PDB file of C-alpha atoms in Angstrom:
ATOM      1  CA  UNK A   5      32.934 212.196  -1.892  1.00  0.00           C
ATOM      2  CA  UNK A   6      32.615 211.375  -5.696  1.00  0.00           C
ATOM      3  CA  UNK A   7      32.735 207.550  -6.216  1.00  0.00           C
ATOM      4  CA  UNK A   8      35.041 205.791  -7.918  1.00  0.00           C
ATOM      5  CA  UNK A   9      34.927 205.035 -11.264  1.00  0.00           C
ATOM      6  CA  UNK A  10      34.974 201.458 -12.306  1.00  0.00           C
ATOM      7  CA  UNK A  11      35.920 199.709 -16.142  1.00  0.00           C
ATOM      8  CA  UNK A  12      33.028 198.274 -17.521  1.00  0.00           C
ATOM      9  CA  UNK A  13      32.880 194.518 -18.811  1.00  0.00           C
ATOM     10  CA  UNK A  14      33.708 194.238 -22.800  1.00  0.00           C
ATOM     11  CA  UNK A  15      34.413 192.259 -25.622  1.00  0.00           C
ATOM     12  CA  UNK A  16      36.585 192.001 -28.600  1.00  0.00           C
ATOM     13  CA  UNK A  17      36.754 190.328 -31.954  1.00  0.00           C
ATOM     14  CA  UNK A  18      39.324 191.379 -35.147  1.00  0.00           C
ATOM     15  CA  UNK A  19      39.124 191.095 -39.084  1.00  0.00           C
ATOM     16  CA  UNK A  20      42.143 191.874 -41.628  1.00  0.00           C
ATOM     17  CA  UNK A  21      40.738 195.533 -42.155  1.00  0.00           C
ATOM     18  CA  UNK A  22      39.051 196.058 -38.425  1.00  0.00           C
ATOM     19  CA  UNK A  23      38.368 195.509 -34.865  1.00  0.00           C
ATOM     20  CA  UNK A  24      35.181 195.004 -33.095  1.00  0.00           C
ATOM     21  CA  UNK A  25      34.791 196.575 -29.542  1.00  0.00           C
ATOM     22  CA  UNK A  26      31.758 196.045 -27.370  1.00  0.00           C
ATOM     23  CA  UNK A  27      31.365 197.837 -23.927  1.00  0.00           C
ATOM     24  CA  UNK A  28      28.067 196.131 -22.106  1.00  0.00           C
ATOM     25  CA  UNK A  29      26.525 199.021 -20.035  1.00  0.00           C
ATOM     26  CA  UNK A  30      22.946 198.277 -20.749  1.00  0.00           C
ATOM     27  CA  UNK A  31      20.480 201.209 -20.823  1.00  0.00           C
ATOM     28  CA  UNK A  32      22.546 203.890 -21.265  1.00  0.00           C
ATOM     29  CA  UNK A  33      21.407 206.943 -22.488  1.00  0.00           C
ATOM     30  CA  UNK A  34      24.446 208.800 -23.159  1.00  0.00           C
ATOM     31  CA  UNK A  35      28.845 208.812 -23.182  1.00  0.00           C
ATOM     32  CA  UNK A  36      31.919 210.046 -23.770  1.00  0.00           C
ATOM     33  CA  UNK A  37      34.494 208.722 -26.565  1.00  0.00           C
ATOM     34  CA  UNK A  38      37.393 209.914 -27.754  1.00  0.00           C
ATOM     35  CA  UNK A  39      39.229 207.735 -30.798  1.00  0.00           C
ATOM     36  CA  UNK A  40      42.676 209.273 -31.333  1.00  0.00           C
ATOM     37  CA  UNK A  41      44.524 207.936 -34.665  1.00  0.00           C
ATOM     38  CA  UNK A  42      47.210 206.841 -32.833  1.00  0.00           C
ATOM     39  CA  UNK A  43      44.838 204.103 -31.619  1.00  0.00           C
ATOM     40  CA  UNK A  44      44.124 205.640 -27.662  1.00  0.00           C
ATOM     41  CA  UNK A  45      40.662 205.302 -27.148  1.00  0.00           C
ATOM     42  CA  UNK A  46      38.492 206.989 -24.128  1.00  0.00           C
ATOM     43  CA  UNK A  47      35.081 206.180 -23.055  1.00  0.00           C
ATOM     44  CA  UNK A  48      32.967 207.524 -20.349  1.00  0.00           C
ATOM     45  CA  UNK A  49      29.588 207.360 -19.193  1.00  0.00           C
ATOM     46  CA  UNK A  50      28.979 207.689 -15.085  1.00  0.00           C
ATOM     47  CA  UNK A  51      30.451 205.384 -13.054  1.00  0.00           C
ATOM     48  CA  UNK A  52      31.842 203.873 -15.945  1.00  0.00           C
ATOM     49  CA  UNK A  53      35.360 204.812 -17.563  1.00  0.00           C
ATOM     50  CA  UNK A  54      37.708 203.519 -20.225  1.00  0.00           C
ATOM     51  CA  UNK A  55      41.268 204.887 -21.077  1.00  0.00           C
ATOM     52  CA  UNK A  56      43.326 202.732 -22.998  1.00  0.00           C
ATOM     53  CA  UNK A  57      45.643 202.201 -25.789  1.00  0.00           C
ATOM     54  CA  UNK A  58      45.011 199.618 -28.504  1.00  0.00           C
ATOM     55  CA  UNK A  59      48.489 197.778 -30.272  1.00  0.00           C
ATOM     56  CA  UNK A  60      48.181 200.160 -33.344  1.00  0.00           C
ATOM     57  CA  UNK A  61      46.725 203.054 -35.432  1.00  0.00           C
ATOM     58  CA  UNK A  62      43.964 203.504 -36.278  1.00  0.00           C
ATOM     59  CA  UNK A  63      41.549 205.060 -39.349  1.00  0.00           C
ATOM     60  CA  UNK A  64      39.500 207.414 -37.203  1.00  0.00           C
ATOM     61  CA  UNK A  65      37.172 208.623 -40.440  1.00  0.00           C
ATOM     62  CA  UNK A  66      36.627 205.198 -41.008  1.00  0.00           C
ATOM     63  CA  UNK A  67      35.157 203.798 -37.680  1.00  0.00           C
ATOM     64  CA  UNK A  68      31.511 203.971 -36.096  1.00  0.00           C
ATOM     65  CA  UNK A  69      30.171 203.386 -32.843  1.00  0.00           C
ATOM     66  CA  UNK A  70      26.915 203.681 -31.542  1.00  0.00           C
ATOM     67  CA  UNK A  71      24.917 203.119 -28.121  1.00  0.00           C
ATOM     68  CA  UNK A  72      22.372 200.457 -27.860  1.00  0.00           C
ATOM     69  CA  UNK A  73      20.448 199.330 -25.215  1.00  0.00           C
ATOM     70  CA  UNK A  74      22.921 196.511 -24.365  1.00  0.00           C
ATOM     71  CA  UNK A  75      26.060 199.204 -24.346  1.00  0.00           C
ATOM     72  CA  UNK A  76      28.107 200.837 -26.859  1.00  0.00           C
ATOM     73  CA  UNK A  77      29.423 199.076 -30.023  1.00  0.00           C
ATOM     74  CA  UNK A  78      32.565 200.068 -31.901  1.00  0.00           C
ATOM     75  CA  UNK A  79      33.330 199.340 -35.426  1.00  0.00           C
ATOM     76  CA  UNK A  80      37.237 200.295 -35.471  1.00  0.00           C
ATOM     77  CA  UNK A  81      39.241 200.421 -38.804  1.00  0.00           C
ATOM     78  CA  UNK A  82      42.567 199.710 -38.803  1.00  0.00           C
ATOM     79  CA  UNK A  83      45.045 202.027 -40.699  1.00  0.00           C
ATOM     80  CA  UNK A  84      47.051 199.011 -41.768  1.00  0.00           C
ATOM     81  CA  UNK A  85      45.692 195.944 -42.577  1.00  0.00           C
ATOM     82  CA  UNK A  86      46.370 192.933 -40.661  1.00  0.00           C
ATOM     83  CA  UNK A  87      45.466 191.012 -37.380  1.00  0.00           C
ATOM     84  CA  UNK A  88      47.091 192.215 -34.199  1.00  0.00           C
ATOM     85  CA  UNK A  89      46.065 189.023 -32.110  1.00  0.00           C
ATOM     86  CA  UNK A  90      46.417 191.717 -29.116  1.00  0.00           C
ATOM     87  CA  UNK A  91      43.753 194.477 -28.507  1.00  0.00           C
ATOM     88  CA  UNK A  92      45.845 196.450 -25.553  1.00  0.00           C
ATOM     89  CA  UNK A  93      49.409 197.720 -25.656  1.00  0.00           C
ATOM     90  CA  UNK A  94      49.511 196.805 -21.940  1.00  0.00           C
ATOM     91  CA  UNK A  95      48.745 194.207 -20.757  1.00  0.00           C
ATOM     92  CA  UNK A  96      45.866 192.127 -20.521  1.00  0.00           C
ATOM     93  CA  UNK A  97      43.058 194.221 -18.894  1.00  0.00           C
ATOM     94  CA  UNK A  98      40.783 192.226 -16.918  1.00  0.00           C
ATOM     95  CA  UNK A  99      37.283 193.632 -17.931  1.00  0.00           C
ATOM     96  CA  UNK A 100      38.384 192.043 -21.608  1.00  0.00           C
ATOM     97  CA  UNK A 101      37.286 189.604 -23.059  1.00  0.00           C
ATOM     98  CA  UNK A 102      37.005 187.635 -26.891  1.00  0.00           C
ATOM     99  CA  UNK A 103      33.914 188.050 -28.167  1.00  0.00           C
ATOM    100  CA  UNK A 104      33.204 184.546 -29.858  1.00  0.00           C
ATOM    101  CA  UNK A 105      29.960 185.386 -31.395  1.00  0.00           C
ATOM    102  CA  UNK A 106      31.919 187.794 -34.336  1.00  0.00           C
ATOM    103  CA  UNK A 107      35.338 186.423 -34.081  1.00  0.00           C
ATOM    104  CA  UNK A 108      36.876 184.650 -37.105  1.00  0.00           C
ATOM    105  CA  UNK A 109      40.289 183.363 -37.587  1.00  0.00           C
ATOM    106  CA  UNK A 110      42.515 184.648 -40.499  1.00  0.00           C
ATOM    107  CA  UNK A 111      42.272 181.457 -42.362  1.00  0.00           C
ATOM    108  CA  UNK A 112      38.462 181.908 -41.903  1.00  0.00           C
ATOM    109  CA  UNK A 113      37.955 185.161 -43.359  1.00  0.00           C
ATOM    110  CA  UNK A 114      37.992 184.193 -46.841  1.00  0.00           C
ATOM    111  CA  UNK A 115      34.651 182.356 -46.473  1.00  0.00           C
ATOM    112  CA  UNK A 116      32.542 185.421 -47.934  1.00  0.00           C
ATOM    113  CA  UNK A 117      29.973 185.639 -45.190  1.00  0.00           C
ATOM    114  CA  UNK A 118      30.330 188.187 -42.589  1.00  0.00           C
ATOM    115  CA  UNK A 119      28.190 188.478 -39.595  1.00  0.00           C
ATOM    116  CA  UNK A 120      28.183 192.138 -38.272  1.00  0.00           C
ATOM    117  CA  UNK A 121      24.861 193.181 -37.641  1.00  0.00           C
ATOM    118  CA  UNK A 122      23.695 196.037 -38.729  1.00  0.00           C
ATOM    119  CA  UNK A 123      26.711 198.054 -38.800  1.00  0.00           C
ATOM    120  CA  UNK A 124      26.195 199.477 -41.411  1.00  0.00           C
ATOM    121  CA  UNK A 125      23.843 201.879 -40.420  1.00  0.00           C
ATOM    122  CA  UNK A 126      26.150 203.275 -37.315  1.00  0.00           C
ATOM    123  CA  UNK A 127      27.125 206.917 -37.728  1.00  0.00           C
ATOM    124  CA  UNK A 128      30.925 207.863 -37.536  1.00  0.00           C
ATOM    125  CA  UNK A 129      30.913 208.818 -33.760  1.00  0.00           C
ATOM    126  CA  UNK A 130      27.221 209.465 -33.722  1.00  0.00           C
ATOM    127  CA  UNK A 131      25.780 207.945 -31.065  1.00  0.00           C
ATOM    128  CA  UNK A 132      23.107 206.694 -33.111  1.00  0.00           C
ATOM    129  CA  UNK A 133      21.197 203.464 -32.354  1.00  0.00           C
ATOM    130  CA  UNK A 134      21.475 200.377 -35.110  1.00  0.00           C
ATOM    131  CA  UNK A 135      24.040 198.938 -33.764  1.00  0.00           C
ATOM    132  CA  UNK A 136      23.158 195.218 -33.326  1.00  0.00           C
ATOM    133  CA  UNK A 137      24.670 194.158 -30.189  1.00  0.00           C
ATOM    134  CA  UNK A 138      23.487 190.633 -30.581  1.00  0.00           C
ATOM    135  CA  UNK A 139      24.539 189.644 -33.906  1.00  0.00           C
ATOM    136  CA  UNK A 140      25.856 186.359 -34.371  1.00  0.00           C
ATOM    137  CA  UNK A 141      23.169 185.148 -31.641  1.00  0.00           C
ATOM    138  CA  UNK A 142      20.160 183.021 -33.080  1.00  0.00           C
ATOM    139  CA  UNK A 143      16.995 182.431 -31.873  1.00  0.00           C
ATOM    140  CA  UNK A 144      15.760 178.830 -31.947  1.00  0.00           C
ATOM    141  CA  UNK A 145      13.077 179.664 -33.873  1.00  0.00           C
ATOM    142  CA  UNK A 146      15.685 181.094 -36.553  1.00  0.00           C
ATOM    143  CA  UNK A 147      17.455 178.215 -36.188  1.00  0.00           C
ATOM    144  CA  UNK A 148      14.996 175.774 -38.207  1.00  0.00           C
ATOM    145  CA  UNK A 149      14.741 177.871 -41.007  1.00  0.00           C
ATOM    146  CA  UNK A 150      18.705 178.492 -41.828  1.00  0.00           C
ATOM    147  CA  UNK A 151      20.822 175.634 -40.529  1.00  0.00           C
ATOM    148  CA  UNK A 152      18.345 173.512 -38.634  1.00  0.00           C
ATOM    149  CA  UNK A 153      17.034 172.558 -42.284  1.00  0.00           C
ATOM    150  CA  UNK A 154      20.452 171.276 -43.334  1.00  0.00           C
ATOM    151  CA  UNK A 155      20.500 168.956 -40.280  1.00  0.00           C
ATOM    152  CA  UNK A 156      17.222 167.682 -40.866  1.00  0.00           C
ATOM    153  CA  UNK A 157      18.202 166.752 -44.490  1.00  0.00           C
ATOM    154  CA  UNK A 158      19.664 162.791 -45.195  1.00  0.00           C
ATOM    155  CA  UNK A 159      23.577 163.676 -46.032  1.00  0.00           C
ATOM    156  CA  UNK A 160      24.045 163.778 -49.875  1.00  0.00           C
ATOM    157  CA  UNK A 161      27.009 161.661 -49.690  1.00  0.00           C
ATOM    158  CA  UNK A 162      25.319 158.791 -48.034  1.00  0.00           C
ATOM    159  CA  UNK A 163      24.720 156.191 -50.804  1.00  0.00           C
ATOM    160  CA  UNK A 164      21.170 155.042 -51.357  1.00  0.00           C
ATOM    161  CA  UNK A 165      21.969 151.709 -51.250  1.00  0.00           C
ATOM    162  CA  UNK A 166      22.513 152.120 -47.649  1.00  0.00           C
ATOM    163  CA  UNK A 167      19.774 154.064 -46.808  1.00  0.00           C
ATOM    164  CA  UNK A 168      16.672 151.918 -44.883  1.00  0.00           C
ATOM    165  CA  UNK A 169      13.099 151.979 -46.950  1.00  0.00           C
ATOM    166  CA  UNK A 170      10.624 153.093 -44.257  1.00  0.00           C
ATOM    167  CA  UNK A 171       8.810 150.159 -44.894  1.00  0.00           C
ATOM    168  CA  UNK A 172      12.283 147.782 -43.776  1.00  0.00           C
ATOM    169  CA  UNK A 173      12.574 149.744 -40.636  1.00  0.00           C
ATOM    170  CA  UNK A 174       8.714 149.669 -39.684  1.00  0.00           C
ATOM    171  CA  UNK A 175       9.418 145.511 -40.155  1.00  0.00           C
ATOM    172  CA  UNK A 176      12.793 145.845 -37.649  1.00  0.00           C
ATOM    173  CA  UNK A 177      10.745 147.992 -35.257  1.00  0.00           C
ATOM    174  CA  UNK A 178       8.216 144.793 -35.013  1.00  0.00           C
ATOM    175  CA  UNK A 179      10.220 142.429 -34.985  1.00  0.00           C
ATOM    176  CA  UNK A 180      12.290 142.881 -31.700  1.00  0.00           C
ATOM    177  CA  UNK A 181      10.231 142.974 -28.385  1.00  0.00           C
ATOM    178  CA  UNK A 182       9.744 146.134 -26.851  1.00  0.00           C
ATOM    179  CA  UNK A 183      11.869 146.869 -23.568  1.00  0.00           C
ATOM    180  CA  UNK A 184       8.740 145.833 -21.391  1.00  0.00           C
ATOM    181  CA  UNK A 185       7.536 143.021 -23.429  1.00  0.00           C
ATOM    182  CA  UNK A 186      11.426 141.508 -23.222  1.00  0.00           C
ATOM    183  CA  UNK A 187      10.696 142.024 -19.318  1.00  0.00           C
ATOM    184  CA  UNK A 188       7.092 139.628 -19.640  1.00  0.00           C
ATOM    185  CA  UNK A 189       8.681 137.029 -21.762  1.00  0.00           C
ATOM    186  CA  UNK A 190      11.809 136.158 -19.386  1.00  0.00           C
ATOM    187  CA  UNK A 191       9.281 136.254 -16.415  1.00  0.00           C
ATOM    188  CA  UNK A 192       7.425 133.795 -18.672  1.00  0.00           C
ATOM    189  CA  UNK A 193      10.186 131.566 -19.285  1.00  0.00           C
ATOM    190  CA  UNK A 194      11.345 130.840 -15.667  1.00  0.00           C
TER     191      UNK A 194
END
């Protein structure tokens, strides 16, 4: 008896011009997909087996995917732009999910930087690896050299006047009792 084939976790996220579509079956060597313009989209790989179809069209010239060792990404051009705010005609499919990490809102989109990974280098319906399936995650060792170093600056609006010399805060740091002397001095004093 064959078994039964099972949808596999994934994750979405949507710009004017395209959709993002991430199907986490890690190690996989090989699949199955089939984008149709009409926006159905088919995916197979063992036990493993999509068959759905999204809200509308899309540009199937235009879109990549590729497999990675965390699953299979999807870079899907729409044919019109515009956000859906839907991925599935019907429904809402349980193994879906928003994926946070490359989602921006439309009011959001004008900011210039885009996060996609390396997308770029994906092959229309290739297969081919380069497909970064952890963009938008940092390490915390990235983290102190892009916006860790911000944080660490004073604010540029603070005025100097308010800002504490070190020298002023070394005298406040001396002059009020540390938590265990405070402790020794009202023993002391009863």
């Amino acid at each position: 008896m064959a078994a039964a084939q099972v949808a596999p976790p994934c994750k979405w996220a949507e710009r004017t011009d395209r959709v993002f579509f991430t199907v986490e079956v890690p190690d996989l060597k090989k699949c199955d997909v089939k984008l149709e313009p009409s926006g159905h989209v088919s995916f197979e790989a063992g036990k493993y087996k999509l068959d759905f179809d999204l809200v509308k069209e899309i540009d199937v010239e235009k879109s990549k995917w590729g497999i990675t060792a965390r699953g299979v990404g999807f870079d899907l051009h729409k044919k019109d732009a515009g956000y859906w705010n839907r991925f599935v005609k019907a429904g809402k499919p349980t193994w879906l999910s928003v994926d946070w990490l490359r989602w921006k809102d439309e009011d959001d989109e004008d900011d210039g930087e885009e996060n996609l990974g390396d997308l770029g280098q994906l092959g229309a319906g290739s297969g081919a690896g380069g497909f970064d399936m952890d963009a938008g995650e940092e390490d915390e060792e990235d983290m102190g050299e892009e916006e860790g170093d911000e944080a660490m600056d004073a604010p540029a609006d603070k005025p100097e006047a308010d800002a504490k010399k070190p020298e002023e805060e070394e005298k406040e740091k001396s002059a009020a009792p540390a938590p265990a002397d405070a402790a020794k001095t009202e023993v002391k004093n009863q």
